[in-house]
mmCIF file of C-alpha atoms in Angstrom:
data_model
loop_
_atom_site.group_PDB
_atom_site.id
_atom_site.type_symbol
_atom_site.label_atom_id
_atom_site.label_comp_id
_atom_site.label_asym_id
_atom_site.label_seq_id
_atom_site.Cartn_x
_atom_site.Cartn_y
_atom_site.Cartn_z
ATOM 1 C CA UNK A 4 2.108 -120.186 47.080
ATOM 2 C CA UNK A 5 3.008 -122.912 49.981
ATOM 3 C CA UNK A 6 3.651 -126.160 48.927
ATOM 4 C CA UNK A 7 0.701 -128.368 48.876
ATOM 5 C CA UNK A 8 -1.923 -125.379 48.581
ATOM 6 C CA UNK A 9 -4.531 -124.745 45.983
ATOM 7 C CA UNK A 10 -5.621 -121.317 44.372
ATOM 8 C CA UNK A 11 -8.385 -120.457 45.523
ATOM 9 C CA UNK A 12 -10.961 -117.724 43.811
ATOM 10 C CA UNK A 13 -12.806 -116.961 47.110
ATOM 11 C CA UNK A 14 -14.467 -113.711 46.117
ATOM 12 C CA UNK A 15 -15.624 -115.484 42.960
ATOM 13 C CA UNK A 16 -17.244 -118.908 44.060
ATOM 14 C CA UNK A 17 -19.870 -119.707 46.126
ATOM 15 C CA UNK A 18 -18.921 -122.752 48.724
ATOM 16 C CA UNK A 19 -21.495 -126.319 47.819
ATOM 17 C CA UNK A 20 -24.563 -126.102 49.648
ATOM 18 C CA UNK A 21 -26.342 -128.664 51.463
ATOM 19 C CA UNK A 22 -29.362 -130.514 50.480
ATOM 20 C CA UNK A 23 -31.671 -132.882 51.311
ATOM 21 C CA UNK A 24 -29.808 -136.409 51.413
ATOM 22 C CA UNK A 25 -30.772 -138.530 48.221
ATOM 23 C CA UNK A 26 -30.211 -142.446 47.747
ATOM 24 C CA UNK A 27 -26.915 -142.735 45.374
ATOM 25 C CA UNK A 28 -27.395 -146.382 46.382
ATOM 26 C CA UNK A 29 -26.693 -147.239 42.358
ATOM 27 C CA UNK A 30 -23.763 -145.001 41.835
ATOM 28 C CA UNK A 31 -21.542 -144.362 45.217
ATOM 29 C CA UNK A 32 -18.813 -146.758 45.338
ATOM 30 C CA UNK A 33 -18.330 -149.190 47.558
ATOM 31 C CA UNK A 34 -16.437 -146.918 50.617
ATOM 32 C CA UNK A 35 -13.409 -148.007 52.234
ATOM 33 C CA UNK A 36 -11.534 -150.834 50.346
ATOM 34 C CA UNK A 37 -10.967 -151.848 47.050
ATOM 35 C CA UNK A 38 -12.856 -149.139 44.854
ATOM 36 C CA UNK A 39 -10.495 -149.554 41.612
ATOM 37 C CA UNK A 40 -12.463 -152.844 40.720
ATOM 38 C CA UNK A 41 -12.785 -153.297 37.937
ATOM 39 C CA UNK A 42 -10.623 -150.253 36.119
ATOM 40 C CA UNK A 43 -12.975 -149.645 33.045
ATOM 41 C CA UNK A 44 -10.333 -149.187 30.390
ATOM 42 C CA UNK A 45 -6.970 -148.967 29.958
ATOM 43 C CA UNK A 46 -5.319 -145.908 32.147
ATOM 44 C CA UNK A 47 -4.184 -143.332 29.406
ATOM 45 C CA UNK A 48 -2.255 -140.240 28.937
ATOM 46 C CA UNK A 49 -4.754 -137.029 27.581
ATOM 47 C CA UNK A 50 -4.278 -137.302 24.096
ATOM 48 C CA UNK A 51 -3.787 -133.931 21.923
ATOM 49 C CA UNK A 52 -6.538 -135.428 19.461
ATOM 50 C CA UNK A 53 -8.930 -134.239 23.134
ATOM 51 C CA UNK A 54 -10.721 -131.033 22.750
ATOM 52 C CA UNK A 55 -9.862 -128.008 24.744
ATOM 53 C CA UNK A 56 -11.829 -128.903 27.387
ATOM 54 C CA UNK A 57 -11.195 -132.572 27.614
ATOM 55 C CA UNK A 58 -7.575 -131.121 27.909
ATOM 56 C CA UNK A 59 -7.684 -128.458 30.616
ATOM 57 C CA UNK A 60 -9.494 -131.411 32.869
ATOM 58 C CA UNK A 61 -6.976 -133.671 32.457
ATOM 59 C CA UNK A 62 -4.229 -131.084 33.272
ATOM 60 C CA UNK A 63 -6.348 -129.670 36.199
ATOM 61 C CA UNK A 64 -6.837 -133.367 37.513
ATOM 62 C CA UNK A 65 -2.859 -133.477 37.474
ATOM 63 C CA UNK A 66 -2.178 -130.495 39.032
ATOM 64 C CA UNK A 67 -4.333 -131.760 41.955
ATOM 65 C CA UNK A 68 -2.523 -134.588 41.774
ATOM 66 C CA UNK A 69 0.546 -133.621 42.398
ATOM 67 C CA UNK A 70 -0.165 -130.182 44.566
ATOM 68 C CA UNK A 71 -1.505 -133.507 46.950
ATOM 69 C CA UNK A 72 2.240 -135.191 47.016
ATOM 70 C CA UNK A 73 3.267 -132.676 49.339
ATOM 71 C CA UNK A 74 0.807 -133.442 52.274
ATOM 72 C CA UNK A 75 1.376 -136.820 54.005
ATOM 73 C CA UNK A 76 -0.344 -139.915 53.363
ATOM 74 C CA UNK A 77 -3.165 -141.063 55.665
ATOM 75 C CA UNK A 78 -5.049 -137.864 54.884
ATOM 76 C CA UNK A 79 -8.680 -136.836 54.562
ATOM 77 C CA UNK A 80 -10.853 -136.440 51.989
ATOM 78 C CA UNK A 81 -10.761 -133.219 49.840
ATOM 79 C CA UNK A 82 -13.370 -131.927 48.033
ATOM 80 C CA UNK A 83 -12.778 -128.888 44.793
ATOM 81 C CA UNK A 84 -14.706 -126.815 42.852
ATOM 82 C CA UNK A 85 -13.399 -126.002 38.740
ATOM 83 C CA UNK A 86 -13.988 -122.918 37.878
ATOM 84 C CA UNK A 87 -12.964 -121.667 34.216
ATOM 85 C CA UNK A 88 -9.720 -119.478 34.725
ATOM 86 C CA UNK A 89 -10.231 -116.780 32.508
ATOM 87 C CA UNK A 90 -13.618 -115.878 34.100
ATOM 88 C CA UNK A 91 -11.952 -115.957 37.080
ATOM 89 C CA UNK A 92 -9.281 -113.770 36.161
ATOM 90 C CA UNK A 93 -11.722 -111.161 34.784
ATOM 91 C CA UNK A 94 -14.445 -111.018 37.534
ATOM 92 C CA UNK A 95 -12.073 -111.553 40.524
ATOM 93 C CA UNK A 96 -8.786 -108.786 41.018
ATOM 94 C CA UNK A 97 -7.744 -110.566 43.733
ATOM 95 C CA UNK A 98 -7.705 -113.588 42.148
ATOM 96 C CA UNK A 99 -5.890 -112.086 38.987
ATOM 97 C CA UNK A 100 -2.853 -110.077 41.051
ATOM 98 C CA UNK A 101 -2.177 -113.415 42.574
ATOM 99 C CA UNK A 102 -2.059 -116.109 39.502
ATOM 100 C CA UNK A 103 1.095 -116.755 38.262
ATOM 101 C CA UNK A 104 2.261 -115.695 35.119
ATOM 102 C CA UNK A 105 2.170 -119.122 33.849
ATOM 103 C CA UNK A 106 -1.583 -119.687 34.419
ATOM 104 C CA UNK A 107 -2.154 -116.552 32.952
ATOM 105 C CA UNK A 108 -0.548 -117.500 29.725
ATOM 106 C CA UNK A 109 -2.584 -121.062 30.078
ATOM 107 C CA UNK A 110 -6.284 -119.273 30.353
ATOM 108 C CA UNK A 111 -5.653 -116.734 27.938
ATOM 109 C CA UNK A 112 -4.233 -119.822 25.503
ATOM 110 C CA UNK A 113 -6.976 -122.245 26.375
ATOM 111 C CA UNK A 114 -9.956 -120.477 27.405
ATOM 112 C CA UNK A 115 -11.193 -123.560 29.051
ATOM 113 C CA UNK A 116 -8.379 -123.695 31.390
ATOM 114 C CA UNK A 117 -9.583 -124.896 34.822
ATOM 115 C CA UNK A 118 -8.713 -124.074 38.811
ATOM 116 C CA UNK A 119 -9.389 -126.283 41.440
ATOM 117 C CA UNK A 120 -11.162 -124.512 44.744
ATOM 118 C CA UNK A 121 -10.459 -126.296 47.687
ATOM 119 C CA UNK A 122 -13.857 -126.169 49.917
ATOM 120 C CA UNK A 123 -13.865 -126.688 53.882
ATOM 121 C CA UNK A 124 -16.061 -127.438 56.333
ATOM 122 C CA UNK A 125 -17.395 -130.652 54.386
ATOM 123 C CA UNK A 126 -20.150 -132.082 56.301
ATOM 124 C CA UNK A 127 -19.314 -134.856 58.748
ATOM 125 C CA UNK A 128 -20.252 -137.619 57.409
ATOM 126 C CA UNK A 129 -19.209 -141.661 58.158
ATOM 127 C CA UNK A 130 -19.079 -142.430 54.065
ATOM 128 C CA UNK A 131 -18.097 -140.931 50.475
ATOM 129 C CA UNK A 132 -21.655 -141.705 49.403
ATOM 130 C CA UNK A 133 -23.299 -139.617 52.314
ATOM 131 C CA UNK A 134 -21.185 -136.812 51.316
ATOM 132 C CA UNK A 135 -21.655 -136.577 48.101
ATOM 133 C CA UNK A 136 -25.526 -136.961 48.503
ATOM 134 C CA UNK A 137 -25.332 -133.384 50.357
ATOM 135 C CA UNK A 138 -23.431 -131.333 47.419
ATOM 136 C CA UNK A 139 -24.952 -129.090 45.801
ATOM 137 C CA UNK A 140 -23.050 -126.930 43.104
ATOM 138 C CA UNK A 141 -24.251 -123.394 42.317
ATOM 139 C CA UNK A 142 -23.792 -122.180 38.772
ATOM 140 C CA UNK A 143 -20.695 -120.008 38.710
ATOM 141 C CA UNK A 144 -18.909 -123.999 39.377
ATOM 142 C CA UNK A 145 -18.272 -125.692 36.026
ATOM 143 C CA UNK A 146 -16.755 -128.651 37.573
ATOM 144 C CA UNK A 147 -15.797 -130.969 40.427
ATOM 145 C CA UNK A 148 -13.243 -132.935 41.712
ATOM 146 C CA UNK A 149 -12.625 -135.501 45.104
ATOM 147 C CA UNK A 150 -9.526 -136.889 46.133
ATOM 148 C CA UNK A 151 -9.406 -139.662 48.682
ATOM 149 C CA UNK A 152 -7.107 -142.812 50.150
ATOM 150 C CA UNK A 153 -8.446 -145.857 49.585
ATOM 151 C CA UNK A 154 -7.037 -149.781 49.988
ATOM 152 C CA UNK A 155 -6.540 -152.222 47.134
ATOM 153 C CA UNK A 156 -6.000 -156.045 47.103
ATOM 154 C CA UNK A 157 -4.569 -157.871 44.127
ATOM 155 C CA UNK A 158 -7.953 -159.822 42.303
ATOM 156 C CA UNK A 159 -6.535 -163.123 43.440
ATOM 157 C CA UNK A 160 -5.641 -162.021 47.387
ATOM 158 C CA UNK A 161 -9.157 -160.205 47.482
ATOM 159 C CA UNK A 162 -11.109 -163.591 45.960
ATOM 160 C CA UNK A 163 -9.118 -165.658 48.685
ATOM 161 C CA UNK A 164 -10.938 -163.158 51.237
ATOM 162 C CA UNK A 165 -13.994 -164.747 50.827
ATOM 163 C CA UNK A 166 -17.991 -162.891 50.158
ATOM 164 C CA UNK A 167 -17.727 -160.780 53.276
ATOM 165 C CA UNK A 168 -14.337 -159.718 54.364
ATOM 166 C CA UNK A 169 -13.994 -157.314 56.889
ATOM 167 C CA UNK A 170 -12.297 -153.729 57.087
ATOM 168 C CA UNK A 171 -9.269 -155.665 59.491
ATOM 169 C CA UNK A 172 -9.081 -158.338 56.421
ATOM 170 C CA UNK A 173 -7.331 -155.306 54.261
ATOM 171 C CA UNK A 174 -5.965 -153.444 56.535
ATOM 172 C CA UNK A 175 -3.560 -156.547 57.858
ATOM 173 C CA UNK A 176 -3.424 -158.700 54.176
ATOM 174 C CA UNK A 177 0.048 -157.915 53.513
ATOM 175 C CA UNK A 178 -0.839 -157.557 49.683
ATOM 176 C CA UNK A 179 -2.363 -154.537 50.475
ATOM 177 C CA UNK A 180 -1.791 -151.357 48.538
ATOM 178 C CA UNK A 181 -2.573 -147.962 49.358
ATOM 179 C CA UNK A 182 -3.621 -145.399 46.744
ATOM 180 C CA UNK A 183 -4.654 -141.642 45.987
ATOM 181 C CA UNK A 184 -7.282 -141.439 43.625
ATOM 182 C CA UNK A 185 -8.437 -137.673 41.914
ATOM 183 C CA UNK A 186 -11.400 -137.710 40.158
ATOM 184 C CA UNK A 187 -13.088 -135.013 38.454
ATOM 185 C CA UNK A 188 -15.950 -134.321 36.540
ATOM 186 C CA UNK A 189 -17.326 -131.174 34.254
ATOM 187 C CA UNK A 190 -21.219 -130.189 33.901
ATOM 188 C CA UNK A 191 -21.032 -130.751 30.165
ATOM 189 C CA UNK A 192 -20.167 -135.033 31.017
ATOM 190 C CA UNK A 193 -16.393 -134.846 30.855
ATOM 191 C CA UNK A 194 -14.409 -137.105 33.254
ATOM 192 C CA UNK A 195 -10.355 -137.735 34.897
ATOM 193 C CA UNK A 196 -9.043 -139.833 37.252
ATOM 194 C CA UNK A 197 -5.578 -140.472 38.263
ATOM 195 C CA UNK A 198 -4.533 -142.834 40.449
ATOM 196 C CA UNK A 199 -1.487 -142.741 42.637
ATOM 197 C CA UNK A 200 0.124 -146.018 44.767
ATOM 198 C CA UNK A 201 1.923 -145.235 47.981
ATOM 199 C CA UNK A 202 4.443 -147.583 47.567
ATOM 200 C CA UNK A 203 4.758 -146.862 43.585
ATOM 201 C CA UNK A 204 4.496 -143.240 44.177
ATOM 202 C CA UNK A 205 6.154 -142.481 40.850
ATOM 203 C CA UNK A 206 3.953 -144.600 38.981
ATOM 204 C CA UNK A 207 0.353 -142.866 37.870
ATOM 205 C CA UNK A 208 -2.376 -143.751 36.012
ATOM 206 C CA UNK A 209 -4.866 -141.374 34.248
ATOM 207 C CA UNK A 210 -7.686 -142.154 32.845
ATOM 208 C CA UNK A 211 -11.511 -140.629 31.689
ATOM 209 C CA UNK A 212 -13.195 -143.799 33.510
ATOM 210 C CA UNK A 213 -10.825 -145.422 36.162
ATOM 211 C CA UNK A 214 -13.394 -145.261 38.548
ATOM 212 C CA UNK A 215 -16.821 -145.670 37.001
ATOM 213 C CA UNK A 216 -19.091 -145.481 40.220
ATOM 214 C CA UNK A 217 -17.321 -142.940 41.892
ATOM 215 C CA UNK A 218 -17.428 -140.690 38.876
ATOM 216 C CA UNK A 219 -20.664 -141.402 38.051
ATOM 217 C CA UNK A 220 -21.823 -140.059 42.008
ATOM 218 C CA UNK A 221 -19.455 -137.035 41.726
ATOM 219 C CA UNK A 222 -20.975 -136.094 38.029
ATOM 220 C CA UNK A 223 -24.590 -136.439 39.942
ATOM 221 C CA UNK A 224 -23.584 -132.974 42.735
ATOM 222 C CA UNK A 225 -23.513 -131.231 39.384
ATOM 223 C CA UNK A 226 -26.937 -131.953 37.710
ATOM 224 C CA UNK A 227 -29.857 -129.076 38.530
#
């Protein structure tokens, strides 16, 4: 598998489908800068007191994490669909001659191990809230996950900004601070985040609520 690539279970899971645009005016963040404020809770490690599940998000969240390290900064938006592995393994051959032996071992230890999809073609859209108001997840998807570049100001730098700063107000401050966040979410209400800083790249947070509103709009593509 090439560095910076995903598994993908293409035989197995239908793409997102489109539908009708819906307001997410109360739950889409705020796109562009400063989405991390304010981090609801201290970022945390998954603790082995989680359940299986809890667990196999967290991991999956990771692995996204870090398959992303190996493609430049100043990238798009991707968008992934969880599927459980083990079903995957046993409805999909192709799928199943090409998993490692390690994620073999994983499903068959912790049935509710996860793999990320990577879909394409998103729609094109100007904002995070347009696209997420236009996924649609069919049932064979137990999860979802988003990973996007956004910029952060210190709270005091951002306050000295003013009510209304512009896009060129971050983008020049030279406080700034460029991060990847992952955030994933499972039908069944559990969350992940991890956060990544460009210039800290070996520092990362996780977390089950970094990034309330953005969760909150991601968890909404999976509800019927």
């Amino acid at each position: 598998m090439a560095p910076g690539t995903l598994p993908v279970a293409a035989d197995l899971v239908l793409p997102y489908v489109n539908r009708p645009e819906r307001s997410l005016s109360n739950l889409a963040p705020r796109v562009g800068f400063a989405i991390l404020r304010p981090m609801s809770e201290t970022p945390e490690v998954p603790s082995t007191e989680r359940s299986p599940r809890e667990w196999a998000l967290a991991v999956c969240t990771s692995e996204i994490d870090t398959h992303l390290t190996a493609i430049p900064w100043d990238g798009q938006v991707y968008l992934f669909a969880l599927i459980r592995t083990a079903e995957a393994l046993a409805s999909d051959p192709a799928f199943a001659a090409e998993a490692p032996a390690h994620v073999r071992a994983e499903a068959e230890e912790n049935p509710e191990h996860l793999t990320a999809v990577v879909q394409d073609n998103l729609p094109a859209v100007e904002t995070t809230e347009e696209l997420l108001a236009t996924i649609a997840w069919p049932q064979a998807v137990h999860g979802a996950a988003i990973a996007l570049e956004r910029i952060v100001l210190p709270p005091q730098a951002e306050a000295e900004l003013g009510a209304n700063p512009s896009p060129e107000d971050y983008l020049t401050h030279p406080d700034r601070e460029d991060v990847r966040m992952v955030v994933s979410a499972l039908r069944t209400g559990e969350t992940w985040s991890v956060i990544r800083m460009r210039h800290h790249d070996d520092e990362v947070l996780g977390g089950a609520n970094l990034v309330p509103q953005l969760t909150e709009a991601l968890h909404a593509t999976l509800r019927d």
